[in-house]
């Protein structure tokens, strides 16, 4: 749940229509009061009485501990006029401010989406890599197959520079799967050992989901089946 607060106090820089964006977080940097009767949202430090809604006077309030992750407001022409920053038609530029707490967003997103230390969950857009490919031991790998497979998936539009190759073959596959889950990589591929030069080499595909530390096995897929699945990312 995301809270968008229309603030009444514009703050030090001035400006109109200030909004603060909050995510629930137990570190409780801020406390929001949400009125269950009229839906009015306010920050605890903005209201004098914490027991009644400032708008409809209801006592039925929900208290939510949050962290502010964004702040937007309109500066208008306040600074552009002073600095004579004019658009080509001669009017001062109309300025808006969009403040995002980059480090906070990462920390709070992990808190909101993760359920245990076994899996660091991030929004897909923030994950360090979209896909990791875990390679088997050197003596059990068909290197031509693996090379062409990795080239193919790395060339998918959604995966450019987003495929991590885990070739730490001194570690067991299970351990590496767990470590990739802890890194927050949402799609984990495991290239199985190559037993016979003419057999089709399947690849195990695991996916992770928000608010869960479990890996879901999608299946043992062939090169082309996996290509279709990963094209959707
Ligand atoms: Zn109210």
XYZ file of C-alpha atoms and ligand atoms in Angstrom:
234
model
C 0.000 0.000 0.000
C 1.276 3.388 -1.033
C 0.162 6.606 0.679
C -0.040 9.850 -1.283
C -0.489 12.794 1.091
C -1.642 16.206 -0.082
C 0.261 18.405 2.333
C -0.953 21.715 3.711
C 2.507 23.034 4.635
C 4.724 23.659 1.569
C 8.028 23.480 3.506
C 11.209 25.569 3.258
C 11.400 25.846 -0.546
C 7.838 27.018 -0.911
C 5.683 25.950 -3.811
C 2.143 24.804 -4.458
C 0.353 21.467 -4.356
C 2.923 19.647 -2.217
C 2.509 15.870 -2.091
C 4.446 13.423 0.043
C 4.676 9.746 -0.880
C 4.952 7.240 1.955
C 5.464 3.500 2.257
C 4.583 1.556 5.408
C 7.695 0.823 7.450
C 8.231 -0.203 11.069
C 11.179 2.186 11.475
C 8.372 4.763 11.850
C 10.122 7.871 10.703
C 6.638 9.297 10.258
C 3.230 8.373 11.543
C 0.129 8.765 9.403
C -3.399 9.061 10.694
C -5.993 7.714 8.296
C -9.630 8.505 9.056
C -11.816 5.434 8.542
C -14.935 7.588 8.158
C -13.936 10.168 5.533
C -10.580 8.822 4.303
C -8.714 11.988 5.327
C -4.960 11.376 5.567
C -2.636 13.461 7.709
C 0.766 13.306 9.298
C 0.832 13.035 13.050
C 3.103 16.090 13.416
C 0.648 18.160 11.325
C -2.372 17.716 13.555
C -2.782 19.035 17.062
C -5.024 16.294 18.363
C -4.144 12.678 17.540
C -7.530 11.409 18.632
C -9.896 13.104 16.172
C -9.949 13.482 12.394
C -9.085 17.086 11.443
C -11.751 17.039 8.730
C -14.817 15.202 10.046
C -13.934 14.923 13.757
C -14.359 11.124 13.771
C -12.408 9.216 16.416
C -12.148 6.143 14.190
C -8.518 6.590 13.091
C -6.017 4.113 11.747
C -2.384 4.753 12.656
C 0.261 3.709 10.107
C 4.006 3.921 10.597
C 5.748 5.002 7.406
C 8.853 6.346 5.712
C 8.660 9.170 3.194
C 10.109 8.100 -0.162
C 9.094 10.976 -2.399
C 8.031 14.602 -2.332
C 6.639 16.626 -5.239
C 5.508 20.213 -5.524
C 5.158 23.063 -8.018
C 7.637 25.916 -7.722
C 6.022 27.793 -10.569
C 7.908 30.868 -11.755
C 9.371 31.765 -8.362
C 12.999 31.016 -9.272
C 12.872 31.177 -13.076
C 11.731 34.821 -12.857
C 14.642 35.736 -10.541
C 17.193 34.020 -12.773
C 15.462 35.119 -15.974
C 15.228 31.536 -17.157
C 12.846 32.012 -20.053
C 11.389 29.644 -22.598
C 11.857 30.471 -26.349
C 8.555 32.386 -26.352
C 9.865 34.698 -23.615
C 7.843 33.419 -20.643
C 9.594 32.257 -17.444
C 9.795 28.458 -17.226
C 7.215 26.860 -14.949
C 9.193 24.684 -12.554
C 8.194 21.546 -10.677
C 10.199 19.575 -8.112
C 10.254 15.783 -7.952
C 12.306 14.591 -4.979
C 12.950 10.862 -4.699
C 14.835 9.259 -1.808
C 16.870 6.844 -3.925
C 18.547 4.915 -1.092
C 15.382 4.963 1.000
C 13.282 3.572 -1.837
C 15.594 0.539 -2.108
C 15.653 -0.085 1.657
C 11.921 0.357 2.125
C 11.022 -1.690 -0.970
C 13.076 -4.602 0.396
C 11.271 -4.265 3.731
C 7.838 -4.182 2.108
C 8.362 -7.103 -0.308
C 10.614 -9.490 1.651
C 9.460 -11.988 4.249
C 12.776 -13.456 5.468
C 16.541 -13.259 5.120
C 16.415 -16.176 2.652
C 15.266 -13.941 -0.186
C 15.846 -10.264 -0.797
C 12.816 -9.140 -2.752
C 12.978 -6.039 -4.902
C 10.674 -4.573 -7.525
C 11.786 -6.167 -10.828
C 12.999 -2.834 -12.136
C 15.475 -2.566 -9.234
C 16.805 -6.132 -9.219
C 20.584 -6.288 -9.829
C 20.039 -8.711 -12.743
C 16.814 -9.981 -14.265
C 18.179 -13.488 -14.909
C 21.013 -15.619 -13.565
C 22.289 -18.732 -15.315
C 23.942 -21.258 -13.023
C 26.459 -23.423 -14.864
C 27.301 -27.018 -13.973
C 30.841 -28.320 -13.468
C 33.116 -27.920 -16.476
C 33.420 -31.628 -17.206
C 29.645 -31.968 -17.463
C 28.847 -29.038 -19.698
C 28.186 -28.834 -23.426
C 29.987 -25.536 -23.894
C 28.727 -24.915 -27.454
C 25.131 -25.314 -26.280
C 25.637 -23.102 -23.211
C 27.415 -20.403 -25.195
C 24.699 -20.200 -27.843
C 21.967 -20.285 -25.192
C 23.526 -17.423 -23.209
C 24.108 -15.399 -26.381
C 20.482 -15.877 -27.411
C 18.927 -14.831 -24.115
C 21.359 -11.904 -23.680
C 20.146 -10.569 -27.031
C 16.493 -10.472 -25.930
C 15.410 -6.797 -25.722
C 14.355 -7.057 -22.058
C 17.538 -8.816 -20.968
C 20.341 -6.782 -22.528
C 23.109 -6.498 -19.859
C 20.766 -8.206 -17.442
C 21.973 -11.814 -17.433
C 24.413 -12.886 -14.728
C 26.507 -16.019 -15.334
C 27.199 -17.935 -12.131
C 30.250 -20.063 -12.944
C 31.336 -20.634 -9.348
C 31.507 -24.347 -10.017
C 33.338 -25.005 -6.753
C 30.010 -24.375 -4.992
C 27.064 -26.758 -5.097
C 24.122 -25.855 -7.326
C 21.738 -25.755 -4.342
C 23.925 -23.320 -2.485
C 24.253 -21.066 -5.510
C 20.459 -21.082 -6.055
C 19.990 -19.928 -2.449
C 22.612 -17.211 -2.826
C 21.020 -15.887 -6.019
C 17.670 -15.776 -4.226
C 19.327 -13.734 -1.462
C 20.707 -11.360 -4.120
C 17.195 -10.616 -5.316
C 17.446 -12.041 -8.844
C 13.889 -12.952 -9.883
C 14.607 -15.579 -12.602
C 17.064 -18.398 -11.892
C 18.131 -20.853 -14.611
C 20.086 -23.996 -13.839
C 21.891 -25.701 -16.713
C 21.864 -29.399 -15.880
C 24.771 -31.775 -16.417
C 25.288 -32.975 -19.962
C 25.154 -36.745 -20.074
C 25.015 -37.627 -23.754
C 26.125 -35.514 -26.731
C 22.884 -36.111 -28.657
C 20.325 -35.664 -25.914
C 18.417 -32.399 -25.598
C 19.811 -30.506 -22.665
C 16.955 -29.152 -20.522
C 17.276 -26.119 -18.289
C 15.567 -25.817 -14.936
C 13.681 -22.568 -14.567
C 12.868 -21.132 -11.114
C 10.982 -17.919 -10.445
C 10.656 -15.842 -7.287
C 7.661 -13.810 -6.154
C 7.040 -10.836 -3.866
C 6.143 -11.548 -0.244
C 7.571 -15.062 -0.456
C 11.058 -16.466 0.105
C 10.261 -19.660 -1.840
C 11.423 -20.465 -5.334
C 8.769 -21.751 -7.676
C 9.954 -24.296 -10.214
C 8.380 -23.463 -13.577
C 9.792 -26.655 -15.111
C 12.552 -28.323 -17.084
C 12.418 -26.374 -20.292
C 14.178 -26.754 -23.622
C 16.197 -23.967 -25.160
C 13.290 -22.797 -27.346
C 10.628 -23.093 -24.615
C 12.780 -20.999 -22.307
C 13.396 -18.461 -25.039
C 9.618 -17.966 -25.321
C 9.254 -17.602 -21.516
C 12.127 -15.123 -21.157
C 10.889 -13.038 -24.106
C 7.997 -11.980 -21.838
C 10.321 -10.287 -19.321
Zn -12.508 12.076 8.858
